[in-house]
Amino acid sequence: MEDYLEVIDELIQQRGYATTPDISKYLNVSPPSVTKMVKKLDENHCLIYEKYRGLRLTEGSIKIAQNIREKHRLFAEFLGTIG
């Protein structure tokens, strides 16, 4: 779930929107898998899904995605210092 939030946020920042095919390609997973997760995220009020218009994250999900990205950045930085 974290990966999806992070990727959706990144795509929105890059393009202004995120679509199921974009997420599928970015994560290298099947489109049906993305659709299933998007529905789950929508049910949990993590995003706003507008068919044929793309996805938008809720304010809370944007903060979560940013925290995830920062956590990944710090982890990569840590790995760089030890190895």
CSV table of N, CA and C in Angstrom, one decimal:
chain,number,residue,atom,x,y,z
A,1,MET,N,0.8,-1.2,0.0
A,1,MET,CA,0.0,0.0,0.0
A,1,MET,C,0.9,1.3,0.0
A,2,GLU,N,2.0,1.2,0.8
A,2,GLU,CA,2.9,2.4,0.8
A,2,GLU,C,3.4,2.7,-0.5
A,3,ASP,N,3.8,1.7,-1.2
A,3,ASP,CA,4.4,1.9,-2.6
A,3,ASP,C,3.4,2.6,-3.5
A,4,TYR,N,2.2,2.2,-3.4
A,4,TYR,CA,1.2,2.8,-4.3
A,4,TYR,C,1.0,4.3,-4.0
A,5,LEU,N,0.9,4.6,-2.7
A,5,LEU,CA,0.8,6.0,-2.3
A,5,LEU,C,2.0,6.8,-2.7
A,6,GLU,N,3.1,6.3,-2.6
A,6,GLU,CA,4.3,7.0,-3.0
A,6,GLU,C,4.4,7.2,-4.5
A,7,VAL,N,4.1,6.2,-5.2
A,7,VAL,CA,4.1,6.3,-6.7
A,7,VAL,C,3.0,7.2,-7.2
A,8,ILE,N,1.8,7.1,-6.7
A,8,ILE,CA,0.7,8.0,-7.1
A,8,ILE,C,1.1,9.5,-6.8
A,9,ASP,N,1.7,9.8,-5.6
A,9,ASP,CA,2.1,11.1,-5.3
A,9,ASP,C,3.2,11.6,-6.3
A,10,GLU,N,4.1,10.7,-6.5
A,10,GLU,CA,5.2,11.1,-7.4
A,10,GLU,C,4.7,11.4,-8.9
A,11,LEU,N,3.8,10.5,-9.4
A,11,LEU,CA,3.3,10.8,-10.7
A,11,LEU,C,2.5,12.1,-10.7
A,12,ILE,N,1.7,12.4,-9.7
A,12,ILE,CA,0.9,13.6,-9.7
A,12,ILE,C,1.9,14.8,-9.7
A,13,GLN,N,3.0,14.7,-8.9
A,13,GLN,CA,3.9,15.8,-8.9
A,13,GLN,C,4.6,16.0,-10.3
A,14,GLN,N,4.9,14.9,-11.0
A,14,GLN,CA,5.5,15.0,-12.3
A,14,GLN,C,4.6,15.4,-13.4
A,15,ARG,N,3.4,14.8,-13.4
A,15,ARG,CA,2.5,15.0,-14.5
A,15,ARG,C,1.2,15.8,-14.2
A,16,GLY,N,0.9,15.9,-12.9
A,16,GLY,CA,-0.4,16.6,-12.5
A,16,GLY,C,-1.5,15.6,-12.4
A,17,TYR,N,-1.3,14.3,-12.7
A,17,TYR,CA,-2.3,13.3,-12.5
A,17,TYR,C,-1.6,11.9,-12.5
A,18,ALA,N,-2.3,10.9,-12.0
A,18,ALA,CA,-1.9,9.5,-12.0
A,18,ALA,C,-3.0,8.6,-12.6
A,19,THR,N,-2.6,7.7,-13.4
A,19,THR,CA,-3.6,6.8,-14.0
A,19,THR,C,-3.2,5.4,-13.6
A,20,THR,N,-4.2,4.5,-13.8
A,20,THR,CA,-3.9,3.1,-13.5
A,20,THR,C,-2.8,2.5,-14.4
A,21,PRO,N,-2.8,2.8,-15.7
A,21,PRO,CA,-1.7,2.3,-16.5
A,21,PRO,C,-0.3,2.8,-16.1
A,22,ASP,N,-0.3,4.1,-15.7
A,22,ASP,CA,1.0,4.7,-15.3
A,22,ASP,C,1.5,4.0,-14.1
A,23,ILE,N,0.6,3.8,-13.1
A,23,ILE,CA,1.0,3.1,-11.9
A,23,ILE,C,1.5,1.7,-12.2
A,24,SER,N,0.8,1.0,-13.0
A,24,SER,CA,1.1,-0.4,-13.4
A,24,SER,C,2.5,-0.4,-14.0
A,25,LYS,N,2.8,0.5,-14.9
A,25,LYS,CA,4.1,0.5,-15.6
A,25,LYS,C,5.2,0.9,-14.6
A,26,TYR,N,4.9,1.8,-13.7
A,26,TYR,CA,5.9,2.3,-12.8
A,26,TYR,C,6.3,1.2,-11.8
A,27,LEU,N,5.3,0.5,-11.3
A,27,LEU,CA,5.5,-0.6,-10.3
A,27,LEU,C,5.8,-1.9,-10.9
A,28,ASN,N,5.6,-2.0,-12.2
A,28,ASN,CA,5.8,-3.3,-12.9
A,28,ASN,C,4.9,-4.4,-12.3
A,29,VAL,N,3.6,-4.0,-12.2
A,29,VAL,CA,2.5,-5.0,-11.8
A,29,VAL,C,1.4,-4.9,-12.8
A,30,SER,N,0.6,-5.9,-12.8
A,30,SER,CA,-0.5,-5.9,-13.8
A,30,SER,C,-1.6,-4.9,-13.5
A,31,PRO,N,-2.2,-4.4,-14.6
A,31,PRO,CA,-3.3,-3.4,-14.4
A,31,PRO,C,-4.4,-3.8,-13.5
A,32,PRO,N,-4.8,-5.1,-13.5
A,32,PRO,CA,-5.8,-5.6,-12.6
A,32,PRO,C,-5.4,-5.5,-11.1
A,33,SER,N,-4.1,-5.7,-10.9
A,33,SER,CA,-3.6,-5.5,-9.5
A,33,SER,C,-3.7,-4.1,-9.1
A,34,VAL,N,-3.3,-3.2,-10.0
A,34,VAL,CA,-3.4,-1.8,-9.6
A,34,VAL,C,-4.9,-1.4,-9.4
A,35,THR,N,-5.8,-1.8,-10.2
A,35,THR,CA,-7.2,-1.5,-10.1
A,35,THR,C,-7.7,-2.0,-8.7
A,36,LYS,N,-7.3,-3.2,-8.3
A,36,LYS,CA,-7.7,-3.7,-7.0
A,36,LYS,C,-7.2,-2.9,-5.9
A,37,MET,N,-6.0,-2.5,-5.9
A,37,MET,CA,-5.4,-1.6,-4.9
A,37,MET,C,-6.0,-0.2,-4.9
A,38,VAL,N,-6.3,0.3,-6.1
A,38,VAL,CA,-6.9,1.6,-6.1
A,38,VAL,C,-8.3,1.6,-5.5
A,39,LYS,N,-9.0,0.5,-5.7
A,39,LYS,CA,-10.3,0.4,-5.1
A,39,LYS,C,-10.2,0.3,-3.6
A,40,LYS,N,-9.2,-0.4,-3.1
A,40,LYS,CA,-9.0,-0.5,-1.7
A,40,LYS,C,-8.6,0.8,-1.1
A,41,LEU,N,-7.7,1.6,-1.8
A,41,LEU,CA,-7.3,2.9,-1.3
A,41,LEU,C,-8.5,3.8,-1.3
A,42,ASP,N,-9.4,3.7,-2.3
A,42,ASP,CA,-10.5,4.6,-2.4
A,42,ASP,C,-11.5,4.2,-1.2
A,43,GLU,N,-11.7,3.0,-1.0
A,43,GLU,CA,-12.6,2.6,0.1
A,43,GLU,C,-12.1,3.0,1.5
A,44,ASN,N,-10.8,3.1,1.6
A,44,ASN,CA,-10.2,3.6,2.9
A,44,ASN,C,-10.0,5.1,2.9
A,45,HIS,N,-10.5,5.8,1.9
A,45,HIS,CA,-10.5,7.3,1.8
A,45,HIS,C,-9.1,7.8,1.7
A,46,CYS,N,-8.2,7.1,1.1
A,46,CYS,CA,-6.8,7.5,0.9
A,46,CYS,C,-6.7,8.3,-0.4
A,47,LEU,N,-7.6,8.1,-1.3
A,47,LEU,CA,-7.5,8.8,-2.6
A,47,LEU,C,-8.9,9.1,-3.1
A,48,ILE,N,-8.9,9.9,-4.1
A,48,ILE,CA,-10.2,10.2,-4.8
A,48,ILE,C,-10.0,9.7,-6.2
A,49,TYR,N,-10.8,8.7,-6.6
A,49,TYR,CA,-10.7,8.1,-7.9
A,49,TYR,C,-11.9,8.6,-8.8
A,50,GLU,N,-11.5,9.2,-9.9
A,50,GLU,CA,-12.5,9.7,-10.8
A,50,GLU,C,-12.2,8.9,-12.1
A,51,LYS,N,-13.1,8.0,-12.5
A,51,LYS,CA,-13.0,7.2,-13.6
A,51,LYS,C,-12.7,8.1,-14.9
A,52,TYR,N,-11.7,7.7,-15.6
A,52,TYR,CA,-11.3,8.4,-16.9
A,52,TYR,C,-10.6,9.7,-16.6
A,53,ARG,N,-10.5,10.1,-15.4
A,53,ARG,CA,-9.8,11.4,-15.1
A,53,ARG,C,-8.6,11.2,-14.2
A,54,GLY,N,-8.4,10.0,-13.7
A,54,GLY,CA,-7.2,9.8,-12.9
A,54,GLY,C,-7.5,9.8,-11.4
A,55,LEU,N,-6.4,9.8,-10.7
A,55,LEU,CA,-6.4,9.7,-9.2
A,55,LEU,C,-5.9,11.0,-8.5
A,56,ARG,N,-6.4,11.2,-7.4
A,56,ARG,CA,-5.9,12.3,-6.5
A,56,ARG,C,-5.8,11.8,-5.1
A,57,LEU,N,-4.8,12.1,-4.4
A,57,LEU,CA,-4.6,11.7,-3.0
A,57,LEU,C,-5.3,12.7,-2.1
A,58,THR,N,-5.8,12.2,-1.0
A,58,THR,CA,-6.4,13.1,0.0
A,58,THR,C,-5.3,13.8,0.7
A,59,GLU,N,-5.6,14.9,1.4
A,59,GLU,CA,-4.6,15.6,2.1
A,59,GLU,C,-3.8,14.7,3.1
A,60,GLY,N,-4.5,13.8,3.8
A,60,GLY,CA,-3.8,12.9,4.7
A,60,GLY,C,-2.9,12.0,4.0
A,61,SER,N,-3.3,11.5,2.8
A,61,SER,CA,-2.5,10.6,2.1
A,61,SER,C,-1.3,11.2,1.5
A,62,ILE,N,-1.4,12.5,1.1
A,62,ILE,CA,-0.2,13.2,0.6
A,62,ILE,C,0.8,13.3,1.7
A,63,LYS,N,0.4,13.6,2.9
A,63,LYS,CA,1.4,13.6,4.0
A,63,LYS,C,2.0,12.2,4.3
A,64,ILE,N,1.2,11.2,4.2
A,64,ILE,CA,1.8,9.8,4.3
A,64,ILE,C,2.8,9.5,3.2
A,65,ALA,N,2.4,9.9,2.0
A,65,ALA,CA,3.3,9.6,0.9
A,65,ALA,C,4.6,10.4,1.0
A,66,GLN,N,4.6,11.6,1.5
A,66,GLN,CA,5.8,12.4,1.7
A,66,GLN,C,6.6,11.8,2.8
A,67,ASN,N,6.0,11.3,3.9
A,67,ASN,CA,6.7,10.6,5.0
A,67,ASN,C,7.4,9.3,4.5
A,68,ILE,N,6.7,8.6,3.6
A,68,ILE,CA,7.3,7.3,3.1
A,68,ILE,C,8.5,7.7,2.2
A,69,ARG,N,8.4,8.7,1.4
A,69,ARG,CA,9.5,9.1,0.5
A,69,ARG,C,10.7,9.5,1.3
A,70,GLU,N,10.4,10.3,2.4
A,70,GLU,CA,11.5,10.7,3.3
A,70,GLU,C,12.2,9.5,4.0
A,71,LYS,N,11.4,8.6,4.4
A,71,LYS,CA,11.9,7.3,5.0
A,71,LYS,C,12.8,6.6,4.1
A,72,HIS,N,12.3,6.4,2.8
A,72,HIS,CA,13.1,5.7,1.8
A,72,HIS,C,14.4,6.5,1.5
A,73,ARG,N,14.3,7.8,1.5
A,73,ARG,CA,15.5,8.6,1.2
A,73,ARG,C,16.6,8.4,2.3
A,74,LEU,N,16.1,8.5,3.5
A,74,LEU,CA,17.0,8.3,4.7
A,74,LEU,C,17.6,6.9,4.7
A,75,PHE,N,16.8,5.9,4.4
A,75,PHE,CA,17.3,4.6,4.3
A,75,PHE,C,18.4,4.4,3.3
A,76,ALA,N,18.2,5.0,2.1
A,76,ALA,CA,19.1,4.9,1.0
A,76,ALA,C,20.4,5.7,1.4
A,77,GLU,N,20.3,6.8,2.1
A,77,GLU,CA,21.4,7.5,2.5
A,77,GLU,C,22.2,6.7,3.6
A,78,PHE,N,21.5,6.1,4.5
A,78,PHE,CA,22.2,5.2,5.5
A,78,PHE,C,22.9,4.1,4.8
A,79,LEU,N,22.3,3.4,3.8
A,79,LEU,CA,23.0,2.3,3.1
A,79,LEU,C,24.2,2.9,2.4
A,80,GLY,N,24.1,4.1,1.9
A,80,GLY,CA,25.3,4.6,1.2
A,80,GLY,C,26.5,4.9,2.1
A,81,THR,N,26.2,5.2,3.4
A,81,THR,CA,27.2,5.5,4.3
A,81,THR,C,27.9,4.3,4.9
A,82,ILE,N,27.2,3.1,4.9
A,82,ILE,CA,27.8,1.9,5.4
A,82,ILE,C,28.3,1.0,4.3
A,83,GLY,N,28.0,1.3,3.1
A,83,GLY,CA,28.5,0.3,2.1
A,83,GLY,C,28.9,0.9,0.8
